[in-house]
Tab-separated table of N, CA and C in Angstrom:
chain	number	residue	atom	x	y	z
Q	1	UNK	N	42.305	26.911	-14.593
Q	1	UNK	CA	42.562	25.528	-15.559
Q	1	UNK	C	41.507	23.932	-14.311
Q	2	UNK	N	42.641	24.230	-13.726
Q	2	UNK	CA	43.128	23.523	-12.313
Q	2	UNK	C	41.160	23.217	-11.628
Q	3	UNK	N	40.993	24.026	-11.539
Q	3	UNK	CA	39.442	23.682	-10.659
Q	3	UNK	C	38.643	23.587	-11.899
Q	4	UNK	N	38.237	24.027	-12.869
Q	4	UNK	CA	37.631	23.393	-14.202
Q	4	UNK	C	37.503	22.231	-13.953
Q	5	UNK	N	38.728	21.503	-14.163
Q	5	UNK	CA	38.981	20.237	-14.805
Q	5	UNK	C	38.369	19.313	-13.893
Q	6	UNK	N	38.653	20.131	-12.101
Q	6	UNK	CA	38.306	19.137	-11.211
Q	6	UNK	C	36.585	18.949	-10.857
Q	7	UNK	N	36.277	20.134	-11.371
Q	7	UNK	CA	34.908	20.545	-11.574
Q	7	UNK	C	34.070	19.283	-12.548
Q	8	UNK	N	34.760	19.028	-13.238
Q	8	UNK	CA	34.654	18.331	-15.076
Q	8	UNK	C	34.432	17.343	-14.572
Q	9	UNK	N	35.108	16.772	-13.747
Q	9	UNK	CA	35.200	15.288	-13.180
Q	9	UNK	C	34.541	15.470	-12.296
Q	10	UNK	N	34.010	15.309	-11.304
Q	10	UNK	CA	33.112	15.507	-10.688
Q	10	UNK	C	31.682	15.109	-10.807
Q	11	UNK	N	31.255	16.248	-12.111
Q	11	UNK	CA	30.355	16.215	-12.449
Q	11	UNK	C	29.847	15.096	-13.060
Q	12	UNK	N	31.053	14.608	-14.236
Q	12	UNK	CA	31.191	13.067	-14.521
Q	12	UNK	C	30.766	12.188	-13.846
Q	13	UNK	N	31.448	11.973	-12.538
Q	13	UNK	CA	31.351	10.588	-11.712
Q	13	UNK	C	29.798	11.157	-11.002
Q	14	UNK	N	29.256	11.961	-10.965
Q	14	UNK	CA	27.764	12.084	-10.275
Q	14	UNK	C	26.807	12.121	-11.443
Q	15	UNK	N	26.843	12.167	-12.100
Q	15	UNK	CA	26.343	11.558	-13.396
Q	15	UNK	C	26.141	10.230	-13.178
Q	16	UNK	N	27.643	9.515	-13.753
Q	16	UNK	CA	27.487	8.221	-14.233
Q	16	UNK	C	26.662	7.380	-12.363
Q	17	UNK	N	27.377	7.763	-11.013
Q	17	UNK	CA	26.697	7.281	-10.354
Q	17	UNK	C	24.726	7.098	-10.221
Q	18	UNK	N	24.477	8.567	-10.625
Q	18	UNK	CA	23.083	8.641	-11.294
Q	18	UNK	C	22.767	7.209	-11.706
Q	19	UNK	N	23.648	7.300	-13.019
Q	19	UNK	CA	22.628	6.376	-14.209
Q	19	UNK	C	22.935	5.347	-13.931
Q	20	UNK	N	23.840	4.420	-12.670
Q	20	UNK	CA	23.634	3.379	-12.198
Q	20	UNK	C	22.690	3.618	-11.026
Q	21	UNK	N	22.363	4.191	-10.447
Q	21	UNK	CA	21.013	4.180	-9.226
Q	21	UNK	C	19.883	4.181	-10.123
Q	22	UNK	N	19.612	4.534	-11.206
Q	22	UNK	CA	18.328	4.198	-11.626
Q	22	UNK	C	18.082	3.312	-12.839
Q	23	UNK	N	19.636	2.087	-12.699
Q	23	UNK	CA	19.438	1.092	-13.471
Q	23	UNK	C	18.670	-0.789	-12.717
Q	24	UNK	N	19.323	-0.493	-11.834
Q	24	UNK	CA	19.174	-1.387	-10.945
Q	24	UNK	C	18.275	-1.478	-9.679
Q	25	UNK	N	17.162	-2.021	-10.749
Q	25	UNK	CA	15.922	-2.365	-9.992
Q	25	UNK	C	15.169	-3.095	-9.935
Q	26	UNK	N	14.889	-3.717	-9.122
Q	26	UNK	CA	14.223	-4.929	-8.070
Q	26	UNK	C	13.365	-5.044	-7.831
Q	27	UNK	N	11.931	-5.368	-8.770
Q	27	UNK	CA	10.782	-6.289	-8.315
Q	27	UNK	C	9.823	-7.691	-7.587
Q	28	UNK	N	10.088	-7.258	-6.272
Q	28	UNK	CA	9.843	-9.072	-5.873
Q	28	UNK	C	8.683	-9.041	-5.250
Q	29	UNK	N	7.774	-10.147	-5.299
Q	29	UNK	CA	6.552	-10.509	-4.977
Q	29	UNK	C	6.425	-11.758	-4.075
Q	30	UNK	N	6.355	-10.719	-2.760
Q	30	UNK	CA	6.782	-11.871	-1.889
Q	30	UNK	C	4.816	-12.649	-1.676
Q	31	UNK	N	5.266	-14.217	-0.787
Q	31	UNK	CA	3.734	-15.001	-0.617
Q	31	UNK	C	3.847	-15.808	-1.351
Q	32	UNK	N	3.203	-16.766	-0.484
Q	32	UNK	CA	2.581	-18.600	-0.999
Q	32	UNK	C	1.564	-18.336	-1.512
Q	33	UNK	N	1.184	-18.538	-2.555
Q	33	UNK	CA	0.260	-18.365	-3.880
Q	33	UNK	C	-1.453	-19.682	-3.075
Q	34	UNK	N	-0.629	-20.520	-2.681
Q	34	UNK	CA	-1.497	-21.615	-1.885
Q	34	UNK	C	-2.340	-21.451	-0.655
Q	35	UNK	N	-2.229	-20.108	-0.422
Q	35	UNK	CA	-2.419	-19.026	1.049
Q	35	UNK	C	-3.812	-17.723	0.882
Q	36	UNK	N	-4.371	-18.876	0.002
Q	36	UNK	CA	-5.662	-17.222	0.312
Q	36	UNK	C	-4.380	-15.517	-0.151
Q	37	UNK	N	-5.001	-14.801	0.549
Q	37	UNK	CA	-4.301	-12.909	-0.029
Q	37	UNK	C	-2.755	-13.348	0.265
Q	38	UNK	N	-2.035	-14.258	0.894
Q	38	UNK	CA	-1.086	-13.911	1.156
Q	38	UNK	C	-0.120	-14.330	-0.350
Q	39	UNK	N	-0.669	-14.936	-1.145
Q	39	UNK	CA	0.075	-14.484	-3.097
Q	39	UNK	C	-0.542	-13.670	-3.392
Q	40	UNK	N	-0.334	-12.713	-2.613
Q	40	UNK	CA	-0.755	-11.606	-3.747
Q	40	UNK	C	0.200	-10.586	-4.330
Q	41	UNK	N	1.226	-10.633	-3.251
Q	41	UNK	CA	2.301	-9.895	-3.778
Q	41	UNK	C	3.147	-11.067	-5.504
Q	42	UNK	N	2.790	-12.082	-5.410
Q	42	UNK	CA	3.334	-12.906	-6.404
Q	42	UNK	C	1.875	-12.272	-8.153
Q	43	UNK	N	0.561	-12.177	-7.276
Q	43	UNK	CA	-0.036	-11.633	-8.533
Q	43	UNK	C	0.492	-10.646	-9.370
Q	44	UNK	N	1.134	-9.366	-8.122
Q	44	UNK	CA	1.259	-8.287	-8.592
Q	44	UNK	C	2.356	-8.100	-9.909
Q	45	UNK	N	3.318	-8.790	-9.440
Q	45	UNK	CA	4.479	-9.842	-10.287
Q	45	UNK	C	3.791	-10.547	-11.805
Q	46	UNK	N	3.143	-11.044	-11.476
Q	46	UNK	CA	3.022	-11.662	-13.061
Q	46	UNK	C	2.227	-10.619	-13.448
Q	47	UNK	N	1.396	-9.882	-12.838
Q	47	UNK	CA	0.759	-8.855	-14.267
Q	47	UNK	C	2.072	-7.970	-14.610
Q	48	UNK	N	3.021	-7.537	-13.568
Q	48	UNK	CA	4.029	-6.652	-13.784
Q	48	UNK	C	4.916	-6.791	-14.586
Q	49	UNK	N	4.960	-8.581	-14.864
Q	49	UNK	CA	5.803	-9.356	-15.553
Q	49	UNK	C	5.495	-8.684	-17.415
Q	50	UNK	N	4.156	-8.965	-17.201
Q	50	UNK	CA	3.662	-9.045	-18.857
Q	50	UNK	C	3.842	-7.776	-19.255
Q	51	UNK	N	4.350	-7.025	-18.806
Q	51	UNK	CA	4.095	-5.339	-19.335
Q	51	UNK	C	5.748	-5.274	-20.068
Q	52	UNK	N	6.747	-6.682	-19.752
Q	52	UNK	CA	8.300	-6.053	-20.576
Q	52	UNK	C	8.885	-4.730	-20.373
Q	53	UNK	N	9.302	-4.377	-18.738
Q	53	UNK	CA	10.312	-3.229	-19.060
Q	53	UNK	C	11.246	-3.761	-18.627
Q	54	UNK	N	11.303	-2.909	-19.658
Q	54	UNK	CA	13.321	-3.537	-19.590
Q	54	UNK	C	14.561	-3.218	-18.722
Q	55	UNK	N	15.262	-3.603	-18.172
Q	55	UNK	CA	16.080	-3.061	-16.909
Q	55	UNK	C	15.631	-4.001	-15.655
Q	56	UNK	N	14.564	-4.264	-15.749
Q	56	UNK	CA	14.318	-4.496	-14.608
Q	56	UNK	C	13.685	-5.890	-13.915
Q	57	UNK	N	14.249	-6.227	-12.821
Q	57	UNK	CA	14.523	-7.346	-12.905
Q	57	UNK	C	13.269	-7.944	-11.672
Q	58	UNK	N	12.229	-9.127	-12.202
Q	58	UNK	CA	10.952	-9.364	-11.532
Q	58	UNK	C	11.247	-10.746	-10.731
Q	59	UNK	N	11.292	-10.806	-9.478
Q	59	UNK	CA	11.343	-12.450	-8.756
Q	59	UNK	C	9.842	-12.360	-8.077
Q	60	UNK	N	9.620	-13.479	-7.874
Q	60	UNK	CA	8.302	-14.500	-7.190
Q	60	UNK	C	9.102	-15.150	-6.325
Q	61	UNK	N	8.809	-14.613	-4.786
Q	61	UNK	CA	9.515	-15.223	-3.685
Q	61	UNK	C	8.286	-15.876	-3.022
Q	62	UNK	N	8.888	-16.893	-1.919
Q	62	UNK	CA	7.622	-17.466	-0.485
Q	62	UNK	C	7.903	-16.647	0.265
Q	63	UNK	N	9.170	-15.843	0.806
Q	63	UNK	CA	9.414	-14.743	2.083
Q	63	UNK	C	10.539	-15.387	2.462
Q	64	UNK	N	10.704	-15.818	2.609
Q	64	UNK	CA	12.031	-16.373	3.681
Q	64	UNK	C	13.093	-14.936	3.391
Q	65	UNK	N	12.962	-14.596	4.892
Q	65	UNK	CA	13.854	-13.202	5.046
Q	65	UNK	C	15.614	-13.481	4.624
Q	66	UNK	N	15.837	-14.646	4.744
Q	66	UNK	CA	17.374	-14.724	4.257
Q	66	UNK	C	16.976	-14.711	2.763
Q	67	UNK	N	16.712	-15.577	2.425
Q	67	UNK	CA	16.068	-15.731	0.390
Q	67	UNK	C	15.969	-13.961	-0.689
Q	68	UNK	N	15.429	-13.611	0.860
Q	68	UNK	CA	14.999	-12.089	0.191
Q	68	UNK	C	15.836	-11.094	-0.178
Q	69	UNK	N	17.024	-11.231	0.927
Q	69	UNK	CA	18.428	-10.750	1.634
Q	69	UNK	C	19.036	-11.433	-0.212
Q	70	UNK	N	19.389	-12.250	-0.144
Q	70	UNK	CA	19.905	-13.073	-1.387
Q	70	UNK	C	19.730	-12.166	-2.714
Q	71	UNK	N	18.436	-11.684	-2.546
Q	71	UNK	CA	17.717	-11.737	-3.904
Q	71	UNK	C	17.852	-10.569	-4.102
Q	72	UNK	N	17.939	-9.608	-3.472
Q	72	UNK	CA	17.890	-7.876	-3.073
Q	72	UNK	C	19.183	-7.633	-3.601
Q	73	UNK	N	20.197	-8.389	-2.553
Q	73	UNK	CA	21.942	-7.734	-2.926
Q	73	UNK	C	22.468	-7.210	-4.568
Q	74	UNK	N	22.815	-6.553	-4.391
Q	74	UNK	CA	23.525	-6.109	-5.613
Q	74	UNK	C	22.295	-4.575	-6.686
Q	75	UNK	N	21.277	-4.754	-6.055
Q	75	UNK	CA	20.353	-3.519	-6.261
Q	75	UNK	C	20.104	-2.289	-5.444
Q	76	UNK	N	20.051	-1.406	-6.344
Q	76	UNK	CA	19.568	-0.149	-5.954
Q	76	UNK	C	18.770	0.253	-5.514
Q	77	UNK	N	17.510	-0.670	-6.227
Q	77	UNK	CA	16.095	0.192	-5.655
Q	77	UNK	C	15.591	-0.772	-5.828
Q	78	UNK	N	14.540	-1.327	-4.537
Q	78	UNK	CA	14.406	-2.628	-4.281
Q	78	UNK	C	12.577	-1.948	-4.283
Q	79	UNK	N	11.541	-2.569	-4.655
Q	79	UNK	CA	9.887	-2.917	-4.538
Q	79	UNK	C	9.701	-4.099	-3.848
Q	80	UNK	N	9.055	-3.954	-2.972
Q	80	UNK	CA	8.490	-5.500	-3.083
Q	80	UNK	C	7.059	-5.621	-2.421
Q	81	UNK	N	6.376	-6.079	-2.868
Q	81	UNK	CA	5.259	-6.082	-2.785
Q	81	UNK	C	4.329	-7.850	-1.910
Q	82	UNK	N	3.949	-7.697	-0.386
Q	82	UNK	CA	3.555	-8.461	0.185
Q	82	UNK	C	2.198	-8.192	0.810
Q	83	UNK	N	1.206	-8.804	1.205
Q	83	UNK	CA	0.277	-9.025	1.970
Q	83	UNK	C	0.162	-8.687	3.312
Q	84	UNK	N	-0.606	-7.690	4.153
Q	84	UNK	CA	-0.310	-7.386	4.788
Q	84	UNK	C	-1.919	-7.779	5.929
Q	85	UNK	N	-2.044	-7.769	7.531
Q	85	UNK	CA	-2.980	-7.897	8.070
Q	85	UNK	C	-2.326	-7.274	9.185
Q	86	UNK	N	-3.404	-5.638	8.895
Q	86	UNK	CA	-3.117	-4.854	10.172
Q	86	UNK	C	-4.027	-4.492	10.662
Q	87	UNK	N	-5.529	-5.404	9.900
Q	87	UNK	CA	-6.688	-4.788	10.770
Q	87	UNK	C	-7.419	-3.496	9.842
Q	88	UNK	N	-6.517	-2.554	8.673
Q	88	UNK	CA	-7.442	-2.042	7.669
Q	88	UNK	C	-8.255	-2.945	6.884
Q	89	UNK	N	-9.368	-2.371	5.838
Q	89	UNK	CA	-10.284	-2.546	5.269
Q	89	UNK	C	-9.787	-3.795	4.421
Q	90	UNK	N	-9.637	-4.919	3.970
Q	90	UNK	CA	-9.428	-5.779	2.812
Q	90	UNK	C	-9.070	-4.665	1.414
Q	91	UNK	N	-7.890	-5.475	0.771
Q	91	UNK	CA	-7.284	-4.132	-0.475
Q	91	UNK	C	-7.117	-3.386	-0.342
Q	92	UNK	N	-6.589	-2.731	1.159
Q	92	UNK	CA	-6.333	-1.318	1.145
Q	92	UNK	C	-5.141	-1.677	1.266
Q	93	UNK	N	-3.851	-0.407	0.734
Q	93	UNK	CA	-2.974	-0.442	0.031
Q	93	UNK	C	-1.976	0.329	0.802
Q	94	UNK	N	-0.607	-0.278	1.421
Q	94	UNK	CA	0.061	0.780	2.180
Q	94	UNK	C	1.424	1.128	1.041
Q	95	UNK	N	2.021	2.399	1.053
Q	95	UNK	CA	3.379	2.133	0.157
Q	95	UNK	C	4.440	2.952	1.276
Q	96	UNK	N	5.187	1.731	1.667
Q	96	UNK	CA	5.908	2.223	2.858
Q	96	UNK	C	7.901	2.772	2.210
Q	97	UNK	N	7.956	4.139	2.314
Q	97	UNK	CA	9.017	3.773	2.420
Q	97	UNK	C	10.027	3.251	3.339
Q	98	UNK	N	11.020	2.524	3.269
Q	98	UNK	CA	11.559	1.754	4.859
Q	98	UNK	C	13.318	2.082	4.664
Q	99	UNK	N	13.341	2.768	3.209
Q	99	UNK	CA	15.033	3.037	3.407
Q	99	UNK	C	15.563	4.254	4.560
Q	100	UNK	N	14.401	4.752	5.559
Q	100	UNK	CA	15.459	5.115	6.212
Q	100	UNK	C	14.716	5.041	7.727
Q	101	UNK	N	13.079	4.264	7.551
Q	101	UNK	CA	12.339	4.120	8.500
Q	101	UNK	C	12.242	3.050	8.750
Q	102	UNK	N	11.643	2.171	9.738
Q	102	UNK	CA	12.024	0.156	9.942
Q	102	UNK	C	10.717	-0.108	9.487
Q	103	UNK	N	10.377	-1.045	8.469
Q	103	UNK	CA	9.173	-1.621	8.460
Q	103	UNK	C	8.378	-1.843	9.825
Q	104	UNK	N	7.103	-1.246	9.882
Q	104	UNK	CA	6.489	-1.825	10.682
Q	104	UNK	C	6.125	-3.263	10.928
Q	105	UNK	N	6.288	-4.199	11.898
Q	105	UNK	CA	6.346	-5.462	11.703
Q	105	UNK	C	4.771	-5.745	12.650
Q	106	UNK	N	4.395	-5.193	13.267
Q	106	UNK	CA	2.344	-5.369	13.262
Q	106	UNK	C	2.009	-5.596	12.085
Q	107	UNK	N	2.348	-4.853	10.816
Q	107	UNK	CA	1.941	-5.565	9.348
Q	107	UNK	C	1.581	-6.785	8.942
Q	108	UNK	N	2.707	-7.260	9.372
Q	108	UNK	CA	2.922	-8.861	9.245
Q	108	UNK	C	2.996	-10.274	10.144
Q	109	UNK	N	2.393	-9.983	10.758
Q	109	UNK	CA	2.481	-10.486	12.038
Q	109	UNK	C	1.576	-12.048	11.680
Q	110	UNK	N	0.823	-11.563	10.917
Q	110	UNK	CA	0.869	-13.363	9.975
Q	110	UNK	C	0.953	-13.903	8.972
Q	111	UNK	N	2.320	-13.176	8.596
Q	111	UNK	CA	3.309	-13.709	8.011
Q	111	UNK	C	3.420	-15.657	8.261
Q	112	UNK	N	3.671	-16.489	6.824
Q	112	UNK	CA	3.498	-17.720	6.676
Q	112	UNK	C	4.520	-17.633	6.114
Q	113	UNK	N	5.530	-16.757	6.966
Q	113	UNK	CA	6.903	-16.770	6.561
Q	113	UNK	C	8.357	-17.043	7.827
Q	114	UNK	N	9.323	-17.950	7.622
Q	114	UNK	CA	9.796	-18.509	8.374
Q	114	UNK	C	10.043	-16.411	9.089
Q	115	UNK	N	11.504	-16.216	8.644
Q	115	UNK	CA	11.788	-14.854	9.294
Q	115	UNK	C	11.127	-13.374	7.610
Q	116	UNK	N	10.267	-12.676	8.222
Q	116	UNK	CA	9.503	-12.206	6.756
Q	116	UNK	C	9.862	-11.720	6.785
Q	117	UNK	N	9.872	-10.749	5.769
Q	117	UNK	CA	10.163	-9.192	5.106
Q	117	UNK	C	10.428	-8.035	6.016
Q	118	UNK	N	9.929	-7.798	7.189
Q	118	UNK	CA	9.964	-6.525	8.513
Q	118	UNK	C	11.237	-7.171	8.375
Q	119	UNK	N	11.380	-8.059	9.172
Q	119	UNK	CA	13.016	-8.746	10.148
Q	119	UNK	C	14.103	-8.761	8.614
Q	120	UNK	N	13.738	-9.206	7.440
Q	120	UNK	CA	14.947	-9.127	6.855
Q	120	UNK	C	15.328	-8.152	6.530
Q	121	UNK	N	14.090	-6.818	6.236
Q	121	UNK	CA	14.369	-5.616	6.553
Q	121	UNK	C	15.068	-4.870	7.632
Q	122	UNK	N	15.722	-4.972	8.937
Q	122	UNK	CA	15.801	-4.527	9.555
Q	122	UNK	C	17.577	-5.139	9.429
Q	123	UNK	N	17.800	-5.864	9.503
Q	123	UNK	CA	19.327	-7.075	9.507
Q	123	UNK	C	19.517	-6.801	8.519
Q	124	UNK	N	18.980	-6.759	7.367
Q	124	UNK	CA	20.279	-6.000	5.896
Q	124	UNK	C	20.556	-4.474	6.561
Q	125	UNK	N	19.870	-3.850	7.260
Q	125	UNK	CA	19.582	-2.358	7.653
Q	125	UNK	C	21.172	-2.610	8.359
Q	126	UNK	N	20.782	-3.228	9.289
Q	126	UNK	CA	22.252	-3.384	10.556
Q	126	UNK	C	23.800	-4.117	10.232
Q	127	UNK	N	23.500	-5.116	9.346
Q	127	UNK	CA	24.337	-5.184	7.861
Q	127	UNK	C	25.303	-4.052	7.393
Q	128	UNK	N	24.448	-3.076	6.776
Q	128	UNK	CA	24.481	-2.135	5.950
Q	128	UNK	C	23.796	-2.788	5.085
Q	129	UNK	N	23.735	-3.643	4.356
Q	129	UNK	CA	23.236	-4.325	3.416
Q	129	UNK	C	21.702	-3.580	2.690
Q	130	UNK	N	21.260	-3.184	2.993
Q	130	UNK	CA	19.991	-2.365	2.321
Q	130	UNK	C	20.154	-1.229	1.373
Q	131	UNK	N	19.473	-1.698	0.160
Q	131	UNK	CA	19.384	-0.503	-1.367
Q	131	UNK	C	19.097	0.522	-0.452
Q	132	UNK	N	19.392	1.066	-1.840
Q	132	UNK	CA	19.917	2.180	-1.449
Q	132	UNK	C	18.507	3.257	-1.456
Q	133	UNK	N	17.337	2.471	-1.849
Q	133	UNK	CA	16.214	2.926	-1.988
Q	133	UNK	C	15.487	1.601	-2.028
Q	134	UNK	N	14.307	1.326	-0.850
Q	134	UNK	CA	13.403	0.507	-0.672
Q	134	UNK	C	12.135	0.554	-0.081
Q	135	UNK	N	11.558	0.262	-1.360
Q	135	UNK	CA	9.795	0.574	-1.002
Q	135	UNK	C	8.699	-0.807	-1.256
Q	136	UNK	N	7.783	-0.362	0.170
Q	136	UNK	CA	6.882	-1.541	0.296
Q	136	UNK	C	5.954	-1.549	0.286
Q	137	UNK	N	5.182	-2.267	-0.767
Q	137	UNK	CA	3.250	-1.704	-1.253
Q	137	UNK	C	3.183	-3.103	-0.226
Q	138	UNK	N	2.151	-3.061	0.853
Q	138	UNK	CA	1.638	-4.121	1.926
Q	138	UNK	C	0.224	-3.316	1.554
Q	139	UNK	N	-0.551	-5.596	0.873
Q	139	UNK	CA	-1.690	-4.590	0.114
Q	139	UNK	C	-2.818	-5.860	1.656
Q	140	UNK	N	-3.340	-5.821	2.254
Q	140	UNK	CA	-4.623	-5.538	2.942
Q	140	UNK	C	-5.224	-7.731	2.696
Q	141	UNK	N	-5.008	-8.466	3.246
Q	141	UNK	CA	-5.526	-9.069	2.965
Q	141	UNK	C	-6.543	-9.295	3.554
Q	142	UNK	N	-7.788	-10.147	2.949
Q	142	UNK	CA	-8.841	-10.597	3.506
Q	142	UNK	C	-8.602	-12.192	3.847
Q	143	UNK	N	-8.023	-13.575	3.575
Q	143	UNK	CA	-7.659	-14.359	4.066
Q	143	UNK	C	-6.859	-15.481	3.455
Q	144	UNK	N	-6.296	-15.787	5.114
Q	144	UNK	CA	-4.943	-16.423	4.634
Q	144	UNK	C	-5.068	-17.681	4.910
Q	145	UNK	N	-6.233	-18.673	4.348
Q	145	UNK	CA	-6.626	-20.436	4.911
Q	145	UNK	C	-6.367	-21.035	3.656
Q	146	UNK	N	-4.949	-21.846	3.937
Q	146	UNK	CA	-4.510	-23.214	3.089
Q	146	UNK	C	-5.865	-23.615	2.173
Q	147	UNK	N	-5.297	-23.226	0.499
Q	147	UNK	CA	-6.517	-23.485	-0.608
Q	147	UNK	C	-7.493	-22.229	-0.772
Q	148	UNK	N	-7.183	-21.240	-0.294
Q	148	UNK	CA	-8.125	-20.087	-0.640
Q	148	UNK	C	-7.052	-19.489	-1.610
Q	149	UNK	N	-8.276	-18.903	-2.698
Q	149	UNK	CA	-7.897	-17.859	-3.537
Q	149	UNK	C	-7.679	-16.528	-3.316
Q	150	UNK	N	-6.886	-16.179	-4.239
Q	150	UNK	CA	-7.236	-14.113	-3.996
Q	150	UNK	C	-8.864	-13.847	-3.273
Q	151	UNK	N	-8.667	-12.899	-2.576
Q	151	UNK	CA	-9.616	-12.102	-2.637
Q	151	UNK	C	-10.524	-11.540	-3.384
Q	152	UNK	N	-11.517	-10.835	-3.651
Q	152	UNK	CA	-11.852	-9.986	-5.227
Q	152	UNK	C	-11.022	-8.672	-5.065
Q	153	UNK	N	-10.766	-8.357	-3.529
Q	153	UNK	CA	-10.243	-6.782	-2.530
Q	153	UNK	C	-8.916	-7.084	-2.902
Q	154	UNK	N	-8.350	-8.273	-2.705
Q	154	UNK	CA	-6.813	-8.150	-3.121
Q	154	UNK	C	-6.239	-8.310	-4.626
Q	155	UNK	N	-7.441	-8.675	-5.106
Q	155	UNK	CA	-7.417	-8.880	-6.850
Q	155	UNK	C	-7.087	-7.757	-6.914
Q	156	UNK	N	-8.267	-6.592	-7.044
Q	156	UNK	CA	-8.093	-5.357	-7.362
Q	156	UNK	C	-7.116	-4.343	-7.217
Q	157	UNK	N	-6.759	-4.782	-5.771
Q	157	UNK	CA	-5.323	-3.854	-4.788
Q	157	UNK	C	-4.664	-3.722	-5.743
Q	158	UNK	N	-4.173	-5.278	-6.074
Q	158	UNK	CA	-2.967	-5.868	-6.732
Q	158	UNK	C	-2.763	-5.730	-7.972
Q	159	UNK	N	-3.698	-5.213	-8.559
Q	159	UNK	CA	-4.008	-4.539	-10.334
Q	159	UNK	C	-3.483	-3.465	-10.560
Q	160	UNK	N	-3.669	-2.458	-9.102
Q	160	UNK	CA	-3.801	-0.779	-8.781
Q	160	UNK	C	-2.342	-0.870	-8.712
Q	161	UNK	N	-1.855	-1.774	-7.431
Q	161	UNK	CA	-0.061	-1.822	-8.080
Q	161	UNK	C	0.858	-1.939	-9.123
Q	162	UNK	N	-0.230	-3.023	-9.840
Q	162	UNK	CA	0.763	-3.524	-10.649
Q	162	UNK	C	0.815	-2.279	-11.597
Q	163	UNK	N	-0.376	-1.611	-12.456
Q	163	UNK	CA	-0.065	-0.440	-12.856
Q	163	UNK	C	0.340	0.935	-12.480
Q	164	UNK	N	0.156	0.604	-11.286
Q	164	UNK	CA	0.932	2.182	-10.614
Q	164	UNK	C	2.800	1.683	-10.296
Q	165	UNK	N	3.402	0.641	-10.341
Q	165	UNK	CA	4.286	0.749	-10.253
Q	165	UNK	C	4.961	0.750	-12.103
Q	166	UNK	N	3.979	-0.188	-12.997
Q	166	UNK	CA	4.764	0.579	-14.384
Q	166	UNK	C	4.796	1.761	-14.691
Q	167	UNK	N	3.871	2.643	-14.369
Q	167	UNK	CA	3.683	3.683	-14.560
Q	167	UNK	C	4.981	4.903	-14.027
Q	168	UNK	N	5.472	4.061	-12.759
Q	168	UNK	CA	6.219	5.161	-11.723
Q	168	UNK	C	7.813	4.803	-12.483
Q	169	UNK	N	8.209	2.898	-12.603
Q	169	UNK	CA	9.256	2.785	-13.476
Q	169	UNK	C	9.362	3.133	-14.826
Q	170	UNK	N	8.461	3.169	-15.730
Q	170	UNK	CA	8.593	3.907	-17.002
Q	170	UNK	C	8.800	5.686	-16.773
Q	171	UNK	N	8.237	6.009	-15.839
Q	171	UNK	CA	8.669	7.402	-15.946
Q	171	UNK	C	10.179	7.625	-15.881
Q	172	UNK	N	11.139	6.316	-14.621
Q	172	UNK	CA	11.780	6.563	-14.023
Q	172	UNK	C	13.002	6.081	-15.190
Q	173	UNK	N	12.079	5.470	-16.036
Q	173	UNK	CA	12.749	4.760	-17.668
Q	173	UNK	C	13.045	6.816	-17.941
Q	174	UNK	N	12.059	7.353	-18.678
Q	174	UNK	CA	12.001	8.370	-18.866
Q	174	UNK	C	13.238	9.325	-18.666
Q	175	UNK	N	13.202	9.273	-17.903
Q	175	UNK	CA	14.172	10.432	-16.885
Q	175	UNK	C	15.708	9.793	-17.113
Q	176	UNK	N	15.509	8.304	-16.849
Q	176	UNK	CA	16.664	7.829	-17.103
Q	176	UNK	C	17.662	8.717	-18.413
Q	177	UNK	N	16.702	8.407	-19.229
Q	177	UNK	CA	17.020	8.497	-20.926
Q	177	UNK	C	17.646	10.011	-20.982
Q	178	UNK	N	16.427	10.933	-20.261
Q	178	UNK	CA	17.115	12.353	-20.201
Q	178	UNK	C	18.094	12.586	-19.970
Q	179	UNK	N	18.715	11.558	-18.498
Q	179	UNK	CA	20.210	11.985	-17.517
Q	179	UNK	C	21.733	10.934	-18.966
Q	180	UNK	N	21.128	10.073	-19.070
Q	180	UNK	CA	22.058	9.713	-20.275
Q	180	UNK	C	22.519	10.736	-21.648
Q	181	UNK	N	21.385	11.301	-22.076
Q	181	UNK	CA	21.785	12.065	-23.440
Q	181	UNK	C	22.132	13.980	-22.322
Q	182	UNK	N	22.586	14.000	-21.652
Q	182	UNK	CA	21.969	15.035	-21.051
Q	182	UNK	C	23.725	15.620	-21.180
C-alpha cells in the first residue's frame, strides 16, 4: 500500500507540473517600428494578438535586454520574434530553440537595441533565469533605416510566423485540455 500511495503522489505532482509548464506562455515581439524591418517582431505580435488566444501574454518591446529579461521573468515558455541581419535572403525565417544552445549573436549584429536579445538570453542563462523553454523566430530584414516601413518580404514572413504560432499554441492548448482531463 505504501508504494502505491507514493506512486500516486508522484503521478499527481508530475501532472500538475506539466499543466503549469504549458500555461505560462509569453509571445514577445522585439523591434523598432520606425526603423524598417526592425519592427517585424512587433508586426507579428499585432497579427497574433488579434487571434485572441487565451492564456498567452503578448508583449511589444523595443528590445532593451534588461527590459526583455524582466518581461519573461516567471514564464515557462517564451517565444521571441525579432529581425535579423545574417546575409540570408530577405524574409527568410530562422526558428531557433535557445533553451540549451546559445543564440547566434551574428544574426543580431545590426540590432538597434542597447543590449539585444542574444546578450539578454545569455545573461539570463548565466544567472539561471532562462525560461524552461525558449524559442526565437528571426526574420531576415532587408532595410533598417529610420523612416522606412516594413519591406514586402518582412511582412509576408511575419504573417507566416504569426500563423504558425497560432497553430502551435492552439495545438498545445488542445494538449493542455487533454492533460487536465486525464
